[in-house]
mmCIF file of C-alpha atoms and ligand atoms in Angstrom:
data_model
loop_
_atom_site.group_PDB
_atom_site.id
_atom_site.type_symbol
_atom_site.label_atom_id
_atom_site.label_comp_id
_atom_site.label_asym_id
_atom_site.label_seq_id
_atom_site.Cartn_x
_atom_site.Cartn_y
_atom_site.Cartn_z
ATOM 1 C CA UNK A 1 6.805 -79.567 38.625
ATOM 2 C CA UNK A 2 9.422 -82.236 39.774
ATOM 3 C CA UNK A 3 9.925 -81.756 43.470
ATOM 4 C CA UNK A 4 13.284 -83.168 44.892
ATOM 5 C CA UNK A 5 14.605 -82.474 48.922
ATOM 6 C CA UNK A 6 18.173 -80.957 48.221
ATOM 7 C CA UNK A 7 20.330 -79.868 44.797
ATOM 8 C CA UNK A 8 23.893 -79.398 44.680
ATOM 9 C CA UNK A 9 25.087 -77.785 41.568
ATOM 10 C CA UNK A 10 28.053 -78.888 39.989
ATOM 11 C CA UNK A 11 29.687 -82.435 39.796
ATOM 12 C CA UNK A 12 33.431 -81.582 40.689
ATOM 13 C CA UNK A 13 34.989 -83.168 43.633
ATOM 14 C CA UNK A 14 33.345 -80.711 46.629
ATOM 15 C CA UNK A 15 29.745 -81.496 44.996
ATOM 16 C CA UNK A 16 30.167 -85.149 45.168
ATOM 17 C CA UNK A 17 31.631 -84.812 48.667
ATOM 18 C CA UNK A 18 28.660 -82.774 49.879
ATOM 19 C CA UNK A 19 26.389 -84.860 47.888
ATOM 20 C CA UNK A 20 27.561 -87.862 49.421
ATOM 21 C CA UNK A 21 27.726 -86.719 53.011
ATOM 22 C CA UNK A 22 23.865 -85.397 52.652
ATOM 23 C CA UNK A 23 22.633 -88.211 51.348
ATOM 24 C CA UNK A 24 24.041 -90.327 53.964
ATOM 25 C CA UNK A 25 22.404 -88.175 56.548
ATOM 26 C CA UNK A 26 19.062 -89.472 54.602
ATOM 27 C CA UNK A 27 18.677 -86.355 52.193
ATOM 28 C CA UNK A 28 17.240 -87.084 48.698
ATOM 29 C CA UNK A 29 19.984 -85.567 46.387
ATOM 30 C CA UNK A 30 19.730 -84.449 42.894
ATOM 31 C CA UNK A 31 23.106 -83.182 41.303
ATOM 32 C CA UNK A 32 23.030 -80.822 38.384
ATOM 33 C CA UNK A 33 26.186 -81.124 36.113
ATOM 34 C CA UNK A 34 26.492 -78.253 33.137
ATOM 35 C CA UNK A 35 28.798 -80.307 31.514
ATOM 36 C CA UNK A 36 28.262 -84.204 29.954
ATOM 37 C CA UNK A 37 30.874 -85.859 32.399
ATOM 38 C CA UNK A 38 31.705 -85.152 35.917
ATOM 39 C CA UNK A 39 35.068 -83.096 37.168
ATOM 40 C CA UNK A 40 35.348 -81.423 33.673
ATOM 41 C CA UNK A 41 37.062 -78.538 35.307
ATOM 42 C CA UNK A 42 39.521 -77.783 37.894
ATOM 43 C CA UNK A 43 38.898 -81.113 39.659
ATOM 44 C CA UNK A 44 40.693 -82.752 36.808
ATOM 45 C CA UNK A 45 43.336 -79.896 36.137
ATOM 46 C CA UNK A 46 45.086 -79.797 39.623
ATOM 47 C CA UNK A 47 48.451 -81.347 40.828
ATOM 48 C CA UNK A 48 46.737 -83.644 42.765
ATOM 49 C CA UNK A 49 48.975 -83.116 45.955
ATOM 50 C CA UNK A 50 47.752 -84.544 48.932
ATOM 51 C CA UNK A 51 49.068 -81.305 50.439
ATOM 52 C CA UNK A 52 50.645 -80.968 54.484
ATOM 53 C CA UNK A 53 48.973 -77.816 55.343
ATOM 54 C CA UNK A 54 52.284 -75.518 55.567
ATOM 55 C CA UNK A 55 51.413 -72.458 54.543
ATOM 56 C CA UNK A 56 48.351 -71.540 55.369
ATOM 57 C CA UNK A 57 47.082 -68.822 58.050
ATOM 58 C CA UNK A 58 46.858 -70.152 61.318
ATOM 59 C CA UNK A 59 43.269 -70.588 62.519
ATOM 60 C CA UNK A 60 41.878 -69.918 59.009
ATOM 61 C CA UNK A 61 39.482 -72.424 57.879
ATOM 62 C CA UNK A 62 42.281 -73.465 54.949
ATOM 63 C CA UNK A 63 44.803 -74.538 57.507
ATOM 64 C CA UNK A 64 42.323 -76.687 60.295
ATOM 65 C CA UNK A 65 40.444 -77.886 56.639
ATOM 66 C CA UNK A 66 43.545 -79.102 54.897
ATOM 67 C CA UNK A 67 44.952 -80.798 57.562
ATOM 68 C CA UNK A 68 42.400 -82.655 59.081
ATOM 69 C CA UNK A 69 41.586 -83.403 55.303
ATOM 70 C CA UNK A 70 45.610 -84.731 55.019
ATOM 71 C CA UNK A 71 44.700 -87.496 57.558
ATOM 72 C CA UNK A 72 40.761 -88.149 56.486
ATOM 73 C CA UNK A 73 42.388 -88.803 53.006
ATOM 74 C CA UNK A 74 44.891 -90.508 53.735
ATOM 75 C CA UNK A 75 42.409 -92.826 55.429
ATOM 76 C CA UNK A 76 40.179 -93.095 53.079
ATOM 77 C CA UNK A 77 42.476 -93.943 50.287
ATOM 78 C CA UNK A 78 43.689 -97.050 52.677
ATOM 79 C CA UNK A 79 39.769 -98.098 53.357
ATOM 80 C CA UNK A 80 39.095 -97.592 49.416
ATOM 81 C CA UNK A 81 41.877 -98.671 48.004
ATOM 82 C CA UNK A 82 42.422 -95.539 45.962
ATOM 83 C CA UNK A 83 46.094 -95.263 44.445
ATOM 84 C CA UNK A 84 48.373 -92.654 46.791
ATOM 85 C CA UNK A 85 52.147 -92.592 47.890
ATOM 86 C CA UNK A 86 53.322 -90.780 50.611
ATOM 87 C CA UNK A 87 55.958 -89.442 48.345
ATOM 88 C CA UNK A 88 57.001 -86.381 51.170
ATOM 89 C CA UNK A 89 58.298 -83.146 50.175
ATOM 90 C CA UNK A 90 61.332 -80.452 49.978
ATOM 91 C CA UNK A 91 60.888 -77.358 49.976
ATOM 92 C CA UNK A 92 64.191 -75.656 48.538
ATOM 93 C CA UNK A 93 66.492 -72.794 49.467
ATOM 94 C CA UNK A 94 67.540 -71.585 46.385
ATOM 95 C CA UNK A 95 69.190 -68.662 47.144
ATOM 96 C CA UNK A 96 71.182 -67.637 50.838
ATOM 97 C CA UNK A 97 68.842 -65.403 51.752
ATOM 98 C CA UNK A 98 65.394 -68.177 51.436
ATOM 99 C CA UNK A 99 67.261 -69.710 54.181
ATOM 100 C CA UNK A 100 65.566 -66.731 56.570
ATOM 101 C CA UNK A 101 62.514 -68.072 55.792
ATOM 102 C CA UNK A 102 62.625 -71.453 56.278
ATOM 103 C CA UNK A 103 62.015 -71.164 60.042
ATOM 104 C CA UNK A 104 59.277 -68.968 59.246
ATOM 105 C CA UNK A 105 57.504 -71.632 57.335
ATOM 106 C CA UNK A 106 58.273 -73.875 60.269
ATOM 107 C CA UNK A 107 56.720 -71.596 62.598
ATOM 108 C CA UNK A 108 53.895 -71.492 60.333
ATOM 109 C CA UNK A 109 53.345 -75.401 60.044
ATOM 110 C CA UNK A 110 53.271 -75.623 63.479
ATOM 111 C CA UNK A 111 50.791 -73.220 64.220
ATOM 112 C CA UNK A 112 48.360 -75.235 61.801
ATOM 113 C CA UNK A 113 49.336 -78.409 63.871
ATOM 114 C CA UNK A 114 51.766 -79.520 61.321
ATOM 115 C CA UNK A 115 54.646 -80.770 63.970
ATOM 116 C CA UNK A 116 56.806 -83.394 61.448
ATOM 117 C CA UNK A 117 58.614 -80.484 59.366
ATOM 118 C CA UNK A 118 62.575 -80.655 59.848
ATOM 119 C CA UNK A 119 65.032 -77.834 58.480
ATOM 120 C CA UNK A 120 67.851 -79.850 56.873
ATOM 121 C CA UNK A 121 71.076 -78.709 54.831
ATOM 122 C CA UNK A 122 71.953 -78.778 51.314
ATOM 123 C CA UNK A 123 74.458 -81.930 51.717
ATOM 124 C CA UNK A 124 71.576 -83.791 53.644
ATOM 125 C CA UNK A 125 68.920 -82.616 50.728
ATOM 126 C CA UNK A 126 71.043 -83.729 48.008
ATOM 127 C CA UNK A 127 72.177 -86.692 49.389
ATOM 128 C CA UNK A 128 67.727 -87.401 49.259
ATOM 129 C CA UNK A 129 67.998 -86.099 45.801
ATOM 130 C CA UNK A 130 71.009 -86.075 44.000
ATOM 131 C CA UNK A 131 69.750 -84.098 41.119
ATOM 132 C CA UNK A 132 68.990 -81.249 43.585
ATOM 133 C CA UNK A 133 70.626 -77.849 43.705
ATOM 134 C CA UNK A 134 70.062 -75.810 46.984
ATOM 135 C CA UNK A 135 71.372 -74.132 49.882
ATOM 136 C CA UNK A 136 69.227 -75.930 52.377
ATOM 137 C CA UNK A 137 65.246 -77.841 52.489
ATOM 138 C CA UNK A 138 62.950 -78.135 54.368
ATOM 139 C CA UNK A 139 61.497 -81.790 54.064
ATOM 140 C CA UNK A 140 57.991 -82.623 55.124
ATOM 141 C CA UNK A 141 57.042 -86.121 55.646
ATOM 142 C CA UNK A 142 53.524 -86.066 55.596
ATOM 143 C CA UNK A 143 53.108 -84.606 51.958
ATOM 144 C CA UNK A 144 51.670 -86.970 49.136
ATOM 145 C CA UNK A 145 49.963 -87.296 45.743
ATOM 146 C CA UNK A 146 46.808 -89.264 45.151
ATOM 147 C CA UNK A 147 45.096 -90.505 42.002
ATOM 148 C CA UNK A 148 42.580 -87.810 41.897
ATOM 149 C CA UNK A 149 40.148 -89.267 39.079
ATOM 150 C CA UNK A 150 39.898 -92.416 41.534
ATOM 151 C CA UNK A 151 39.274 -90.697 44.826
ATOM 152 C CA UNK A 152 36.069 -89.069 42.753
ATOM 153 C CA UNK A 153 35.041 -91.838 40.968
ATOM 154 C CA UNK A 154 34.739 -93.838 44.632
ATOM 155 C CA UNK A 155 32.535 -90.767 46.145
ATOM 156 C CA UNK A 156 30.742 -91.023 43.121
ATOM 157 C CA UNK A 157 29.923 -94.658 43.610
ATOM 158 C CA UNK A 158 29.267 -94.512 47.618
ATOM 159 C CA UNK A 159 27.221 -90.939 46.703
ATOM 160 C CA UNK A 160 24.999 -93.510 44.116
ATOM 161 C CA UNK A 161 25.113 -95.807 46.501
ATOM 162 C CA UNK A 162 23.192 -93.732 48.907
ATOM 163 C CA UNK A 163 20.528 -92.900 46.113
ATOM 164 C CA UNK A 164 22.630 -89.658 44.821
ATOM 165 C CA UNK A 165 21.630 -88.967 40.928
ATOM 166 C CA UNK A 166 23.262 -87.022 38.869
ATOM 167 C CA UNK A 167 21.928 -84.598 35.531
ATOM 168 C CA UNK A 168 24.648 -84.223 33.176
ATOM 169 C CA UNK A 169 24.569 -81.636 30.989
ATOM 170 C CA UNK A 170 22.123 -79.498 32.912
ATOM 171 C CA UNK A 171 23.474 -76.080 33.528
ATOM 172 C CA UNK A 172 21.430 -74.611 36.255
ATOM 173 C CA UNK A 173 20.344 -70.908 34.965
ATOM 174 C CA UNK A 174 17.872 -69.289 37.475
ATOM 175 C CA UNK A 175 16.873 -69.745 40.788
ATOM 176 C CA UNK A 176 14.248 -68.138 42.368
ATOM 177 C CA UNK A 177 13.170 -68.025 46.042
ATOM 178 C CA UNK A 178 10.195 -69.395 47.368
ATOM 179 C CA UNK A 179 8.642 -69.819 50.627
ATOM 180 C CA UNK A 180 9.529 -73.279 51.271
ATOM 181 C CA UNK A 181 12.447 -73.026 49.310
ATOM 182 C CA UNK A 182 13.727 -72.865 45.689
ATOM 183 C CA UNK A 183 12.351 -73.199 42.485
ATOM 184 C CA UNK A 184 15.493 -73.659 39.834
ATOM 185 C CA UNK A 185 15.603 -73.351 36.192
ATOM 186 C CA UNK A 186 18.015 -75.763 33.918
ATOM 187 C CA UNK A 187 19.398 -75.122 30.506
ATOM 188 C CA UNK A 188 18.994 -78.537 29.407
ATOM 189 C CA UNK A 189 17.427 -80.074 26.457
ATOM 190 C CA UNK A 190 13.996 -80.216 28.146
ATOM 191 C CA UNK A 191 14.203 -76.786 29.976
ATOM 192 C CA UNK A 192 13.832 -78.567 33.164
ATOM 193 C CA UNK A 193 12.130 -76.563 35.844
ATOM 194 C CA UNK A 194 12.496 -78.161 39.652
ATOM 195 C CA UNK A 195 11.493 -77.292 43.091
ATOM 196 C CA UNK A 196 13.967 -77.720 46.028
ATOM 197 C CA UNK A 197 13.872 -77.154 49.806
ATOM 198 C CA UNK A 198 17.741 -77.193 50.201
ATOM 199 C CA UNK A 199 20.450 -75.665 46.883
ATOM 200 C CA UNK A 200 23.851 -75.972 47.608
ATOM 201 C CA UNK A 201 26.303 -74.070 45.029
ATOM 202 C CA UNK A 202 29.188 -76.154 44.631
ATOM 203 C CA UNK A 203 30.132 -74.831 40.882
ATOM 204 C CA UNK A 204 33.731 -73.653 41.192
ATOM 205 C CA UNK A 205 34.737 -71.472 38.587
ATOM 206 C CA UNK A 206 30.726 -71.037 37.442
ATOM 207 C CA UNK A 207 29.898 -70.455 41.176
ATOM 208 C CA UNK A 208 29.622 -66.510 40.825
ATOM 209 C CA UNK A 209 27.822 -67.016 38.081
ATOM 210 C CA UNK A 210 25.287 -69.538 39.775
ATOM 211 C CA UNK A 211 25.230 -67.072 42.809
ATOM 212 C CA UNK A 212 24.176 -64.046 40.082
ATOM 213 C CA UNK A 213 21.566 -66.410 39.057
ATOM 214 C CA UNK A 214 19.790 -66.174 42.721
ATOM 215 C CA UNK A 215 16.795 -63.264 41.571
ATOM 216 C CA UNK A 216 16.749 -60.882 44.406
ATOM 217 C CA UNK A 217 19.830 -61.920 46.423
ATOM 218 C CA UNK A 218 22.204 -58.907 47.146
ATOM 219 C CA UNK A 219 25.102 -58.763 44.952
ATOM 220 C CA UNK A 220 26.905 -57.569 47.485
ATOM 221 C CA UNK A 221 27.369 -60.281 49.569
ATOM 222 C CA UNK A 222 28.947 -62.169 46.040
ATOM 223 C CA UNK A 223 32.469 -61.838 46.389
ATOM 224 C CA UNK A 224 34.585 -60.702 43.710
ATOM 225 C CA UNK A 225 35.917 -62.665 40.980
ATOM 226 C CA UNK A 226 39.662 -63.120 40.144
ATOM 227 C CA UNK A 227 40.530 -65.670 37.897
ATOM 228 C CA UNK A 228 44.139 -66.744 38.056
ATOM 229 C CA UNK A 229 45.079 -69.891 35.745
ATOM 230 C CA UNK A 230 48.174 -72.262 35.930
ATOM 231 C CA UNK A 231 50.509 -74.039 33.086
ATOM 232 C CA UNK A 232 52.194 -77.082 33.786
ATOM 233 C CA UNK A 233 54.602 -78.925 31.727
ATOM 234 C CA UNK A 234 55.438 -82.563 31.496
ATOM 235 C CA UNK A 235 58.939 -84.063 30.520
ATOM 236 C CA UNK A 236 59.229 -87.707 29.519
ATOM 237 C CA UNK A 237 62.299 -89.800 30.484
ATOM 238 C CA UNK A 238 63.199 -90.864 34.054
ATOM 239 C CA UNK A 239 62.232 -88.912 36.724
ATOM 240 C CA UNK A 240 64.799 -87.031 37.965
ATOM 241 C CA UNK A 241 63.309 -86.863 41.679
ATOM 242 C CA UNK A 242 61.872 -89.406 44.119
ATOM 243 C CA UNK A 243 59.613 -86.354 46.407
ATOM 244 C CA UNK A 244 58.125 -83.373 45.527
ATOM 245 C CA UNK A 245 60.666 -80.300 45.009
ATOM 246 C CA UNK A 246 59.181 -76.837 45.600
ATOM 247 C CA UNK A 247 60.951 -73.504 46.156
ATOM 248 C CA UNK A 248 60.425 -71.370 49.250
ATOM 249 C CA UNK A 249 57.388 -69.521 48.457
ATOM 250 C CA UNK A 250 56.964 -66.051 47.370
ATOM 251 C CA UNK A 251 54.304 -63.884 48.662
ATOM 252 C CA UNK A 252 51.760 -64.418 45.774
ATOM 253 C CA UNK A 253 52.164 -68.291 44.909
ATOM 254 C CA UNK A 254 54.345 -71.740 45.447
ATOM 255 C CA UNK A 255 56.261 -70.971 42.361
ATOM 256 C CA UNK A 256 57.005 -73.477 39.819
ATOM 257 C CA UNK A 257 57.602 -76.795 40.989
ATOM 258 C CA UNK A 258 57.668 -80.662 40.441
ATOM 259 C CA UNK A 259 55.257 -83.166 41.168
ATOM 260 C CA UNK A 260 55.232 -86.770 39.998
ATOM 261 C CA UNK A 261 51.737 -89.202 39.437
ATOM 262 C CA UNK A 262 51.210 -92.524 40.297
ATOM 263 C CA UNK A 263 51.979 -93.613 36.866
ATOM 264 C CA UNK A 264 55.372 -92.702 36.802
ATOM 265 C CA UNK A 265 54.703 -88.936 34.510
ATOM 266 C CA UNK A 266 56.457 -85.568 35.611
ATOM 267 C CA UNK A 267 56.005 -82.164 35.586
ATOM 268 C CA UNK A 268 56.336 -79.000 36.155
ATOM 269 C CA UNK A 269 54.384 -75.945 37.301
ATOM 270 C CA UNK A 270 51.636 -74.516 37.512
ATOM 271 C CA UNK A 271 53.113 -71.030 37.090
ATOM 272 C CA UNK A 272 50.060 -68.052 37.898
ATOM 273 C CA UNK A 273 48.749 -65.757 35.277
ATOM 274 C CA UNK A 274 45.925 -63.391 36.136
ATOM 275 C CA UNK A 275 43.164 -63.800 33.472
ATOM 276 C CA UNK A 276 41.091 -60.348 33.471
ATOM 277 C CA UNK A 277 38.167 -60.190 32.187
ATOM 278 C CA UNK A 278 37.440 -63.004 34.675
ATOM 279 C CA UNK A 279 36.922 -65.955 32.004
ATOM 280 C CA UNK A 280 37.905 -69.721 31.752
ATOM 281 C CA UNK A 281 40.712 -69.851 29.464
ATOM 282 C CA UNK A 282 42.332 -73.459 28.827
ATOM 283 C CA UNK A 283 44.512 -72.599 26.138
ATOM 284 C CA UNK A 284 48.164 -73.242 26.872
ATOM 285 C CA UNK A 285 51.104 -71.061 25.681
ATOM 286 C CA UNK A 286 54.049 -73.357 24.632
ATOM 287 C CA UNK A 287 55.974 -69.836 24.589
ATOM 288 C CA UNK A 288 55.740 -70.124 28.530
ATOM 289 C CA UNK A 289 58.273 -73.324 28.293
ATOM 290 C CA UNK A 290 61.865 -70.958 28.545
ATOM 291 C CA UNK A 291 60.712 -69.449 31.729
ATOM 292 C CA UNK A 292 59.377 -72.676 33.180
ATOM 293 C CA UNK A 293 63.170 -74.055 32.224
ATOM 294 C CA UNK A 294 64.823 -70.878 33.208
ATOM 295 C CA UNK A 295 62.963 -71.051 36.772
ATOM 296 C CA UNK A 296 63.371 -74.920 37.446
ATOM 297 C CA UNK A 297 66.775 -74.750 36.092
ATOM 298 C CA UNK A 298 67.985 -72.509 39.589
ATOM 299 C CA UNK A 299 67.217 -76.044 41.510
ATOM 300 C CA UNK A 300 67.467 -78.831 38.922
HETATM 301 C C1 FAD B 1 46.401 -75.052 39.278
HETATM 302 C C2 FAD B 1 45.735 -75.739 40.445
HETATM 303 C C3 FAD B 1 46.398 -76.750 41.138
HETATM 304 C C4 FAD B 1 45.786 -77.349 42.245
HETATM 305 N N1 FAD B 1 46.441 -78.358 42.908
HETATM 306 C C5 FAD B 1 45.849 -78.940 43.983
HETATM 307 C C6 FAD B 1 46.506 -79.984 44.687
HETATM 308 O O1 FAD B 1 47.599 -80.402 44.325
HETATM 309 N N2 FAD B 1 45.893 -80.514 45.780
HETATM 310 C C7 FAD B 1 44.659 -80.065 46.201
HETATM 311 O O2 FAD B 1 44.144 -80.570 47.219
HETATM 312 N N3 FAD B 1 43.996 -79.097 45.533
HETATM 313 C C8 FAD B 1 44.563 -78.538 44.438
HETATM 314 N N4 FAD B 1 43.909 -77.553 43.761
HETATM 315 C C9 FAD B 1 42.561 -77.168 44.220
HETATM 316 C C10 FAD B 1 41.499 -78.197 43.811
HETATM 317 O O3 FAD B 1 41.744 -78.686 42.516
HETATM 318 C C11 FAD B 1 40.124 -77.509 43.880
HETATM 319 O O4 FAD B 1 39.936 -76.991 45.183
HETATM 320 C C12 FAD B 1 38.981 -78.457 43.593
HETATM 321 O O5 FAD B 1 39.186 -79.221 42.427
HETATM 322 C C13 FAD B 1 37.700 -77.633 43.454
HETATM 323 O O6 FAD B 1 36.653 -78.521 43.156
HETATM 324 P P1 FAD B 1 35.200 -77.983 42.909
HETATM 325 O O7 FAD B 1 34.307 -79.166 42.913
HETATM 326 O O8 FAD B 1 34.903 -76.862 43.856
HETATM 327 O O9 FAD B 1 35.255 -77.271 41.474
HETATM 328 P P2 FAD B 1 35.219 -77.903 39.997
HETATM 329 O O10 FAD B 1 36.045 -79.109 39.874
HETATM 330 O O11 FAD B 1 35.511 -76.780 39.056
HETATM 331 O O12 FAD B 1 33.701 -78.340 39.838
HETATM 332 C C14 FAD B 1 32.662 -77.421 39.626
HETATM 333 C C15 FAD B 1 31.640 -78.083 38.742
HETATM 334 O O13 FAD B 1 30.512 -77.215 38.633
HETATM 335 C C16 FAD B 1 30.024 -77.293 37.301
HETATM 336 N N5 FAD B 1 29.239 -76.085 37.027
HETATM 337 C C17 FAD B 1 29.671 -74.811 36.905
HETATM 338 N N6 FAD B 1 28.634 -73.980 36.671
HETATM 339 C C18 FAD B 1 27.515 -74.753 36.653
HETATM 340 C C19 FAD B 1 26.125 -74.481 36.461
HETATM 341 N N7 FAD B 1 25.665 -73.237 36.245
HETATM 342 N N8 FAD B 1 25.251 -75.520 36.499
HETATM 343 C C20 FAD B 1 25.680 -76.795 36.723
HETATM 344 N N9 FAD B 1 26.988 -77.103 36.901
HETATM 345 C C21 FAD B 1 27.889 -76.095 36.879
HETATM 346 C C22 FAD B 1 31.291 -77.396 36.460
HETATM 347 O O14 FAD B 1 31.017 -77.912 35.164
HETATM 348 C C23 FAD B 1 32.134 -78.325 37.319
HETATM 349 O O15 FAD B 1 31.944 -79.689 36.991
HETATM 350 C C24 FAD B 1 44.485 -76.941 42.650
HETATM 351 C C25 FAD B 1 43.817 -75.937 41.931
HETATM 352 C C26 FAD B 1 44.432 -75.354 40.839
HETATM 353 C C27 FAD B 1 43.686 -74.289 40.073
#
């Protein structure tokens, strides 16, 4: 039976990372990948929003994560040369009464260590974006947008680099404890078995699943599943903003907003639509597109 020191399942951007970062500690890495390419899934279907760290609890691993991850990427796409623009961000006021929160957000940000946020009026958000329609912003500074297939695809290189391989289409199916470790069963063409000493779930939407797979481990310590999936759409013709427009949050989600790329595309979105049975559901309603104009159209 092939013997290898530590897996990681799944080839999305957290499995590189980890893969990388173990292997330059001197483990011997072995990736499995269920699909034939890398970042099939939700690594490639994000907005790619190098994001300020805003919104999150205070003192929750999200917040201290995200924003020492702000400046760590930020970083690395200067050392890399990965495409990024500090593009910043408003967050709108559409209505009088968002304007109560807007401090509240503040508060928030600086809690999580985010000090650069300034509350600024409608005149001085329009005059940033003259297509804008508000009652007041809140602009943060240290919001961005990176190329996200190029941040992975330089992991990936510095993970191979370090001796990381990686099995494409090798969809990990069983894992069963041993001793010294694991012994894992693979769904490829070959019905690959493999022992490890360290496994590392890193398999996003198929991590539950992967978890399941564990014979004998409590299924009560697997958290619930609850899928939620987002629609975006894109617009062609000049972009009608230079930064990032988002309304004041709700409780459940950012709400629709707009994000640019680094090739000069728009869009809007992602709205949030439960998906139960818990499932991966691409498909995309184009029905969707008079609410996503009816809800952009209250600050564009
Ligand atoms: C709508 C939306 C917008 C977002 N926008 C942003 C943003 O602007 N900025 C930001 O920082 N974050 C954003 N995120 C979050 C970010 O995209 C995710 O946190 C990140 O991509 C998760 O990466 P991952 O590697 O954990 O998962 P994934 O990219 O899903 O990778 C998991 C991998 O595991 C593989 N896999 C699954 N099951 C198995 C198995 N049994 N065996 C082998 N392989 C398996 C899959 O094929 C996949 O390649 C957004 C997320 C969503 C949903």
């Amino acid at each position: 039976m092939n013997e290898v020191q530590t897996v990681v399942v799944g080839a999305g951007v957290i499995g590189i990372a980890v893969a990388r970062k173990l292997a330059r500690q001197g483990h011997e890495v072995l990736i499995l990948e269920a699909e034939q390419r890398i970042a099939q899934h939700t690594s490639s279907r994000n907005s790619q929003v190098i994001h300020a760290g805003i919104y999150y609890e205070p003192g929750s691993w999200r917040a201290k994560l995200c924003v020492k991850g702000k400046k760590m990427l930020y970083d690395y796409c200067v050392d890399r040369h990965v495409p990024f623009e500090n593009t910043q961000k408003l967050i709108v006021a559409i209505e009088e009464n968002h304007l109560r929160k807007i401090p509240l957000l503040i508060k928030n940000a600086k809690a999580n260590g985010v000090n650069d946020l300034t509350q600024i009026s409608a005149a001085e958000a329009i005059a940033f974006e003259p297509a804008l329609a508000c009652k007041g912003a809140v602009l943060s500074p240290s919001t961005g947008i990176i190329d996200a297939p190029a941040f992975i695809s330089s992991l990936l290189g510095e993970a191979e680099a370090e001796g990381v391989f990686v099995a494409l289409g090798s969809p990990l199916e069983r894992v069963v404890f041993l001793d010294s470790g694991f012994e894992l069963s693979c769904g490829d063409a070959h019905g690959t078995v493999l022992k490890c000493k360290n496994f590392i779930n890193a398999a996003g939407l198929g991590a539950w699943n992967v978890a399941r797979s564990i014979e004998g481990f409590p299924f009560i310590k697997i958290p619930q599943q609850h899928f939620a999936k987002g629609s975006w759409f894109s617009m062609t013709g000049p972009a009608p903003f230079e930064r990032l427009i988002y309304p004041v949050p709700d409780d459940e989600s950012l709400g629709v907003h707009y994000t640019c790329d680094l090739g000069g595309g728009f869009r809007f979105g992602p709205n949030l639509q439960y998906i139960d049975p818990p499932r991966v559901d691409y498909s995309m309603d184009a029905d969707q597109a008079n609410d996503f104009e009816h809800s952009v159209r209250r600050w564009w």
